[in-house]
PDB file of C-alpha atoms in Angstrom:
ATOM      1  CA  MET A   1     142.377-139.841  47.527  1.00 80.00           C
ATOM      2  CA  ILE A   2     142.328-138.168  50.953  1.00 87.00           C
ATOM      3  CA  LYS A   3     140.049-140.071  53.325  1.00 92.00           C
ATOM      4  CA  ILE A   4     138.273-138.069  56.005  1.00 93.00           C
ATOM      5  CA  ALA A   5     136.138-139.247  58.916  1.00 96.00           C
ATOM      6  CA  MET A   6     133.552-136.708  60.040  1.00 97.00           C
ATOM      7  CA  VAL A   7     131.373-136.723  63.161  1.00 96.00           C
ATOM      8  CA  GLU A   8     128.447-134.432  62.393  1.00 94.00           C
ATOM      9  CA  ASP A   9     124.810-134.918  63.403  1.00 91.00           C
ATOM     10  CA  ASP A  10     123.612-132.153  61.062  1.00 92.00           C
ATOM     11  CA  LEU A  11     123.122-134.455  58.083  1.00 93.00           C
ATOM     12  CA  GLU A  12     122.321-131.627  55.677  1.00 93.00           C
ATOM     13  CA  LEU A  13     125.616-129.890  56.490  1.00 93.00           C
ATOM     14  CA  ALA A  14     127.448-133.207  56.323  1.00 94.00           C
ATOM     15  CA  ASP A  15     126.071-133.834  52.836  1.00 94.00           C
ATOM     16  CA  VAL A  16     127.017-130.335  51.634  1.00 94.00           C
ATOM     17  CA  LEU A  17     130.584-130.724  52.899  1.00 94.00           C
ATOM     18  CA  THR A  18     130.871-134.244  51.499  1.00 94.00           C
ATOM     19  CA  GLN A  19     129.788-133.199  48.025  1.00 93.00           C
ATOM     20  CA  TYR A  20     131.973-130.087  48.036  1.00 92.00           C
ATOM     21  CA  LEU A  21     135.154-131.838  49.202  1.00 93.00           C
ATOM     22  CA  LYS A  22     134.648-134.688  46.736  1.00 92.00           C
ATOM     23  CA  GLN A  23     135.639-132.409  43.846  1.00 88.00           C
ATOM     24  CA  TYR A  24     139.023-131.904  45.539  1.00 87.00           C
ATOM     25  CA  ASN A  25     139.726-135.632  45.764  1.00 86.00           C
ATOM     26  CA  ILE A  26     138.672-135.745  49.421  1.00 91.00           C
ATOM     27  CA  GLU A  27     136.401-138.635  50.393  1.00 92.00           C
ATOM     28  CA  VAL A  28     134.294-138.029  53.498  1.00 95.00           C
ATOM     29  CA  THR A  29     132.607-140.706  55.612  1.00 95.00           C
ATOM     30  CA  ASN A  30     130.221-139.130  58.095  1.00 96.00           C
ATOM     31  CA  TYR A  31     129.141-140.661  61.398  1.00 95.00           C
ATOM     32  CA  GLU A  32     126.116-139.168  63.090  1.00 92.00           C
ATOM     33  CA  GLU A  33     126.844-141.090  66.299  1.00 92.00           C
ATOM     34  CA  PRO A  34     130.231-140.485  67.985  1.00 93.00           C
ATOM     35  CA  PHE A  35     130.463-144.070  69.230  1.00 93.00           C
ATOM     36  CA  LEU A  36     130.207-145.341  65.659  1.00 93.00           C
ATOM     37  CA  ALA A  37     133.042-143.005  64.663  1.00 93.00           C
ATOM     38  CA  LEU A  38     135.283-144.251  67.470  1.00 94.00           C
ATOM     39  CA  SER A  39     134.615-147.854  66.461  1.00 92.00           C
ATOM     40  CA  SER A  40     135.328-147.063  62.821  1.00 92.00           C
ATOM     41  CA  LEU A  41     138.681-145.460  63.660  1.00 93.00           C
ATOM     42  CA  LYS A  42     139.760-148.845  65.054  1.00 89.00           C
ATOM     43  CA  MET A  43     138.881-150.568  61.782  1.00 87.00           C
ATOM     44  CA  GLN A  44     139.638-148.046  59.036  1.00 88.00           C
ATOM     45  CA  LYS A  45     142.556-145.775  58.212  1.00 89.00           C
ATOM     46  CA  TYR A  46     141.572-142.128  57.822  1.00 92.00           C
ATOM     47  CA  ASP A  47     143.858-139.194  57.076  1.00 92.00           C
ATOM     48  CA  LEU A  48     141.991-136.677  59.226  1.00 94.00           C
ATOM     49  CA  LEU A  49     138.973-136.290  61.524  1.00 96.00           C
ATOM     50  CA  ILE A  50     136.444-133.439  61.364  1.00 96.00           C
ATOM     51  CA  LEU A  51     134.635-133.301  64.697  1.00 95.00           C
ATOM     52  CA  ASP A  52     131.540-131.421  65.830  1.00 95.00           C
ATOM     53  CA  LEU A  53     131.241-130.694  69.562  1.00 93.00           C
ATOM     54  CA  THR A  54     127.481-130.862  70.137  1.00 90.00           C
ATOM     55  CA  LEU A  55     126.687-134.517  69.535  1.00 91.00           C
ATOM     56  CA  PRO A  56     124.126-137.103  70.671  1.00 90.00           C
ATOM     57  CA  GLY A  57     125.255-139.370  73.487  1.00 89.00           C
ATOM     58  CA  MET A  58     128.764-137.958  73.976  1.00 92.00           C
ATOM     59  CA  ASP A  59     130.209-134.464  74.095  1.00 92.00           C
ATOM     60  CA  GLY A  60     132.625-133.629  71.308  1.00 92.00           C
ATOM     61  CA  LEU A  61     135.366-132.651  73.742  1.00 94.00           C
ATOM     62  CA  ASP A  62     135.204-136.133  75.265  1.00 94.00           C
ATOM     63  CA  VAL A  63     135.377-137.613  71.774  1.00 94.00           C
ATOM     64  CA  CYS A  64     138.413-135.453  71.056  1.00 95.00           C
ATOM     65  CA  LYS A  65     140.094-136.685  74.236  1.00 93.00           C
ATOM     66  CA  GLU A  66     139.471-140.341  73.281  1.00 93.00           C
ATOM     67  CA  VAL A  67     140.761-139.863  69.749  1.00 94.00           C
ATOM     68  CA  VAL A  68     143.942-138.121  70.869  1.00 93.00           C
ATOM     69  CA  LYS A  69     144.528-140.833  73.460  1.00 91.00           C
ATOM     70  CA  ASN A  70     144.029-143.797  71.136  1.00 91.00           C
ATOM     71  CA  PHE A  71     144.708-142.700  67.547  1.00 91.00           C
ATOM     72  CA  ASP A  72     147.414-140.833  65.662  1.00 87.00           C
ATOM     73  CA  ILE A  73     145.209-138.674  63.458  1.00 92.00           C
ATOM     74  CA  PRO A  74     144.897-134.877  63.043  1.00 93.00           C
ATOM     75  CA  ILE A  75     141.635-133.303  64.200  1.00 95.00           C
ATOM     76  CA  ILE A  76     139.716-130.259  62.994  1.00 95.00           C
ATOM     77  CA  ILE A  77     136.964-129.126  65.367  1.00 94.00           C
ATOM     78  CA  SER A  78     133.929-127.874  63.426  1.00 92.00           C
ATOM     79  CA  SER A  79     131.501-126.306  65.880  1.00 89.00           C
ATOM     80  CA  ALA A  80     128.833-123.665  66.352  1.00 88.00           C
ATOM     81  CA  ARG A  81     129.771-123.355  70.022  1.00 84.00           C
ATOM     82  CA  SER A  82     131.287-119.877  70.340  1.00 76.00           C
ATOM     83  CA  ASP A  83     132.563-120.087  73.925  1.00 81.00           C
ATOM     84  CA  ILE A  84     136.296-119.393  73.878  1.00 88.00           C
ATOM     85  CA  THR A  85     136.654-121.971  76.663  1.00 90.00           C
ATOM     86  CA  ASP A  86     135.572-124.731  74.275  1.00 88.00           C
ATOM     87  CA  LYS A  87     138.124-123.632  71.699  1.00 89.00           C
ATOM     88  CA  VAL A  88     140.949-123.426  74.219  1.00 92.00           C
ATOM     89  CA  THR A  89     140.005-126.792  75.767  1.00 92.00           C
ATOM     90  CA  ALA A  90     139.833-128.510  72.382  1.00 91.00           C
ATOM     91  CA  LEU A  91     143.264-127.228  71.377  1.00 92.00           C
ATOM     92  CA  GLN A  92     144.705-128.153  74.780  1.00 92.00           C
ATOM     93  CA  LEU A  93     143.317-131.667  74.391  1.00 91.00           C
ATOM     94  CA  GLY A  94     145.222-132.031  71.133  1.00 92.00           C
ATOM     95  CA  ALA A  95     142.963-130.818  68.325  1.00 93.00           C
ATOM     96  CA  ASP A  96     144.936-129.323  65.435  1.00 91.00           C
ATOM     97  CA  ASP A  97     142.466-126.632  64.397  1.00 92.00           C
ATOM     98  CA  TYR A  98     139.141-125.065  65.422  1.00 92.00           C
ATOM     99  CA  LEU A  99     136.759-123.843  62.735  1.00 91.00           C
ATOM    100  CA  PRO A 100     133.679-122.001  64.081  1.00 90.00           C
ATOM    101  CA  LYS A 101     130.398-122.452  62.208  1.00 90.00           C
ATOM    102  CA  PRO A 102     129.196-121.118  59.886  1.00 88.00           C
ATOM    103  CA  TYR A 103     132.178-121.188  57.527  1.00 89.00           C
ATOM    104  CA  ASP A 104     132.847-121.390  53.815  1.00 89.00           C
ATOM    105  CA  PRO A 105     133.610-124.977  52.667  1.00 91.00           C
ATOM    106  CA  ARG A 106     136.553-123.534  50.723  1.00 90.00           C
ATOM    107  CA  GLU A 107     138.201-122.612  54.020  1.00 91.00           C
ATOM    108  CA  LEU A 108     137.723-126.146  55.310  1.00 92.00           C
ATOM    109  CA  GLU A 109     139.338-127.604  52.184  1.00 91.00           C
ATOM    110  CA  VAL A 110     142.379-125.339  52.565  1.00 88.00           C
ATOM    111  CA  ARG A 111     142.742-126.129  56.270  1.00 90.00           C
ATOM    112  CA  ILE A 112     142.527-129.865  55.630  1.00 91.00           C
ATOM    113  CA  LYS A 113     145.357-129.784  53.104  1.00 87.00           C
ATOM    114  CA  THR A 114     147.485-127.432  55.218  1.00 87.00           C
ATOM    115  CA  ILE A 115     147.208-129.678  58.276  1.00 88.00           C
ATOM    116  CA  LEU A 116     147.893-132.831  56.263  1.00 88.00           C
ATOM    117  CA  ARG A 117     151.042-131.333  54.753  1.00 83.00           C
ATOM    118  CA  ARG A 118     152.312-130.537  58.240  1.00 81.00           C
ATOM    119  CA  PHE A 119     151.159-133.846  59.739  1.00 77.00           C
ATOM    120  CA  ASN A 120     152.532-136.022  56.938  1.00 71.00           C
ATOM    121  CA  HIS A 121     155.888-134.258  57.195  1.00 52.00           C
ATOM    122  CA  LYS A 122     155.970-135.075  60.907  1.00 50.00           C
ATOM    123  CA  VAL A 123     154.995-138.705  60.256  1.00 46.00           C
ATOM    124  CA  GLU A 124     157.681-139.032  57.599  1.00 48.00           C
ATOM    125  CA  GLU A 125     160.305-137.726  60.024  1.00 49.00           C
ATOM    126  CA  GLU A 126     159.150-140.211  62.665  1.00 47.00           C
ATOM    127  CA  LYS A 127     159.260-143.077  60.175  1.00 49.00           C
ATOM    128  CA  ASN A 128     162.825-142.215  59.255  1.00 48.00           C
ATOM    129  CA  ASP A 129     163.792-142.744  62.888  1.00 47.00           C
ATOM    130  CA  ILE A 130     162.283-146.238  63.005  1.00 50.00           C
ATOM    131  CA  LYS A 131     163.917-149.300  61.499  1.00 62.00           C
ATOM    132  CA  ARG A 132     161.517-150.794  58.942  1.00 74.00           C
ATOM    133  CA  VAL A 133     161.829-154.475  58.078  1.00 89.00           C
ATOM    134  CA  PHE A 134     159.895-154.181  54.816  1.00 92.00           C
ATOM    135  CA  GLU A 135     160.290-151.456  52.191  1.00 91.00           C
ATOM    136  CA  LEU A 136     157.869-150.874  49.322  1.00 88.00           C
ATOM    137  CA  ASN A 137     158.935-149.422  45.974  1.00 89.00           C
ATOM    138  CA  CYS A 138     155.722-148.648  44.114  1.00 83.00           C
ATOM    139  CA  ASP A 139     157.485-147.462  40.952  1.00 83.00           C
ATOM    140  CA  LYS A 140     159.360-150.756  40.529  1.00 87.00           C
ATOM    141  CA  LYS A 141     156.578-152.806  42.162  1.00 89.00           C
ATOM    142  CA  GLU A 142     159.164-154.366  44.455  1.00 93.00           C
ATOM    143  CA  ILE A 143     159.191-155.230  48.138  1.00 95.00           C
ATOM    144  CA  THR A 144     162.286-155.950  50.185  1.00 94.00           C
ATOM    145  CA  LYS A 145     162.790-157.491  53.620  1.00 93.00           C
ATOM    146  CA  ASN A 146     165.884-156.185  55.404  1.00 91.00           C
ATOM    147  CA  SER A 147     167.034-154.831  52.011  1.00 90.00           C
ATOM    148  CA  LYS A 148     166.668-158.262  50.354  1.00 93.00           C
ATOM    149  CA  PHE A 149     164.327-158.568  47.366  1.00 95.00           C
ATOM    150  CA  ILE A 150     161.243-160.775  47.901  1.00 96.00           C
ATOM    151  CA  LYS A 151     160.110-162.686  44.826  1.00 95.00           C
ATOM    152  CA  LEU A 152     156.329-162.318  44.644  1.00 94.00           C
ATOM    153  CA  THR A 153     153.573-163.159  42.195  1.00 91.00           C
ATOM    154  CA  ALA A 154     151.358-160.301  41.010  1.00 88.00           C
ATOM    155  CA  ALA A 155     148.603-161.309  43.438  1.00 89.00           C
ATOM    156  CA  GLU A 156     151.021-161.608  46.349  1.00 91.00           C
ATOM    157  CA  TYR A 157     152.463-158.172  45.564  1.00 91.00           C
ATOM    158  CA  GLU A 158     148.977-156.613  45.443  1.00 89.00           C
ATOM    159  CA  VAL A 159     148.072-157.946  48.884  1.00 91.00           C
ATOM    160  CA  LEU A 160     151.407-157.360  50.614  1.00 93.00           C
ATOM    161  CA  SER A 161     151.842-153.827  49.227  1.00 90.00           C
ATOM    162  CA  LEU A 162     148.377-152.893  50.530  1.00 88.00           C
ATOM    163  CA  MET A 163     149.266-154.371  53.921  1.00 89.00           C
ATOM    164  CA  ILE A 164     152.458-152.310  54.078  1.00 89.00           C
ATOM    165  CA  LYS A 165     150.597-149.118  53.143  1.00 84.00           C
ATOM    166  CA  ARG A 166     148.068-149.747  55.924  1.00 83.00           C
ATOM    167  CA  GLU A 167     150.534-150.966  58.500  1.00 83.00           C
ATOM    168  CA  GLY A 168     149.021-151.325  61.954  1.00 81.00           C
ATOM    169  CA  PHE A 169     145.394-151.230  60.790  1.00 81.00           C
ATOM    170  CA  VAL A 170     142.996-154.153  60.441  1.00 83.00           C
ATOM    171  CA  ILE A 171     142.074-154.709  56.786  1.00 86.00           C
ATOM    172  CA  SER A 172     139.002-156.764  55.957  1.00 86.00           C
ATOM    173  CA  ARG A 173     138.792-159.225  53.066  1.00 84.00           C
ATOM    174  CA  GLU A 174     136.413-156.800  51.328  1.00 83.00           C
ATOM    175  CA  ASP A 175     138.881-153.932  51.744  1.00 81.00           C
ATOM    176  CA  ILE A 176     141.633-155.973  50.129  1.00 84.00           C
ATOM    177  CA  PHE A 177     139.544-156.722  47.057  1.00 80.00           C
ATOM    178  CA  ASP A 178     138.171-153.168  46.869  1.00 76.00           C
ATOM    179  CA  ASN A 179     141.629-151.578  47.066  1.00 73.00           C
ATOM    180  CA  SER A 180     143.690-153.891  44.885  1.00 71.00           C
ATOM    181  CA  ASN A 181     143.743-155.292  41.360  1.00 69.00           C
ATOM    182  CA  LEU A 182     142.379-158.579  42.686  1.00 66.00           C
ATOM    183  CA  LEU A 183     138.861-157.195  42.283  1.00 53.00           C
ATOM    184  CA  ASN A 184     136.934-158.967  39.511  1.00 51.00           C
ATOM    185  CA  SER A 185     139.870-161.303  38.934  1.00 52.00           C
ATOM    186  CA  ASP A 186     140.066-165.077  39.209  1.00 53.00           C
ATOM    187  CA  TYR A 187     141.219-164.632  42.800  1.00 52.00           C
ATOM    188  CA  GLU A 188     137.913-163.277  44.040  1.00 51.00           C
ATOM    189  CA  ASN A 189     136.358-166.462  45.357  1.00 53.00           C
ATOM    190  CA  SER A 190     136.001-168.164  48.693  1.00 46.00           C
ATOM    191  CA  GLY A 191     139.307-169.256  50.193  1.00 65.00           C
ATOM    192  CA  SER A 192     141.505-167.765  47.471  1.00 83.00           C
ATOM    193  CA  LEU A 193     142.676-164.849  49.618  1.00 86.00           C
ATOM    194  CA  ALA A 194     143.630-167.213  52.427  1.00 88.00           C
ATOM    195  CA  VAL A 195     145.796-169.123  49.956  1.00 90.00           C
ATOM    196  CA  ILE A 196     147.572-165.907  48.909  1.00 92.00           C
ATOM    197  CA  ILE A 197     148.090-164.919  52.545  1.00 93.00           C
ATOM    198  CA  ASN A 198     149.601-168.319  53.314  1.00 94.00           C
ATOM    199  CA  ARG A 199     151.961-168.037  50.333  1.00 94.00           C
ATOM    200  CA  ILE A 200     153.071-164.595  51.474  1.00 95.00           C
ATOM    201  CA  ARG A 201     153.750-165.905  54.965  1.00 96.00           C
ATOM    202  CA  GLN A 202     155.920-168.653  53.515  1.00 95.00           C
ATOM    203  CA  LYS A 203     158.050-165.940  51.914  1.00 96.00           C
ATOM    204  CA  ILE A 204     158.252-163.319  54.662  1.00 96.00           C
ATOM    205  CA  GLU A 205     157.899-165.103  57.997  1.00 95.00           C
ATOM    206  CA  ASP A 206     160.664-166.888  59.875  1.00 93.00           C
ATOM    207  CA  ASN A 207     157.985-169.279  61.145  1.00 94.00           C
ATOM    208  CA  PRO A 208     154.816-169.113  58.991  1.00 93.00           C
ATOM    209  CA  LYS A 209     152.853-171.071  61.633  1.00 92.00           C
ATOM    210  CA  GLU A 210     153.581-168.340  64.179  1.00 93.00           C
ATOM    211  CA  PRO A 211     153.519-165.153  62.050  1.00 94.00           C
ATOM    212  CA  LYS A 212     155.333-162.121  63.366  1.00 94.00           C
ATOM    213  CA  TYR A 213     154.370-159.678  60.609  1.00 94.00           C
ATOM    214  CA  LEU A 214     151.122-160.737  58.902  1.00 95.00           C
ATOM    215  CA  HIS A 215     148.482-161.474  61.521  1.00 93.00           C
ATOM    216  CA  THR A 216     144.971-162.901  61.141  1.00 93.00           C
ATOM    217  CA  ILE A 217     142.415-161.038  63.266  1.00 89.00           C
ATOM    218  CA  ARG A 218     139.590-163.533  63.663  1.00 87.00           C
ATOM    219  CA  GLY A 219     136.266-162.330  62.286  1.00 85.00           C
ATOM    220  CA  MET A 220     137.775-159.025  61.127  1.00 86.00           C
ATOM    221  CA  GLY A 221     140.576-159.541  58.611  1.00 88.00           C
ATOM    222  CA  TYR A 222     144.341-159.071  58.664  1.00 91.00           C
ATOM    223  CA  LYS A 223     146.859-156.710  60.265  1.00 91.00           C
ATOM    224  CA  PHE A 224     150.457-156.085  59.207  1.00 91.00           C
ATOM    225  CA  THR A 225     153.379-155.141  61.485  1.00 89.00           C
ATOM    226  CA  ASN A 226     156.534-153.684  59.956  1.00 84.00           C
ATOM    227  CA  GLU A 227     158.982-153.585  62.877  1.00 76.00           C
TER     228      GLU A 227
END
């Protein structure tokens, strides 16, 4: 599932695009307020941002500048503003594409997938240049630390594999249950996740009391570092 964040105050258009893209396995979360979108980008991992320019409270170009400065995510500008200056400025700021309204949703779907192919190739090249401590093999359901196999229970594997996939992002307790096989299992009760986290730390940390890789972010959830 491709996860898209969209900043669009035209709720009717947002709903049309959301429903259309859903059939192509693209999940859209729309934010009418740009400040809410910026806050969400700190909490959630999205594959791409669709950004309108005429927004309440903050101009879209300023939003674009903040996103480029603080997040590594491709951006498609979706705007009715026809001034060529806006288009040039947006692209100079770091936007990946500019789609003038009105447009056919089919064109948006194609542009999303084209940009993600290019962006994911770039990310993969960058990852290959960085030494990763932990490696995840989804086919074998195995995780290694510095090429050494880590013996994990099924619950520990579910949590740690999700952490590795969302490296660098804060994951809430709810996100962990929603995105793993722990949902509706015996583990879904108060305190059980903390027990699993502690067991994982015993297996991956040099000093579990001072974790280097699996961090607790008070009041928010957990964040994993893989370097």
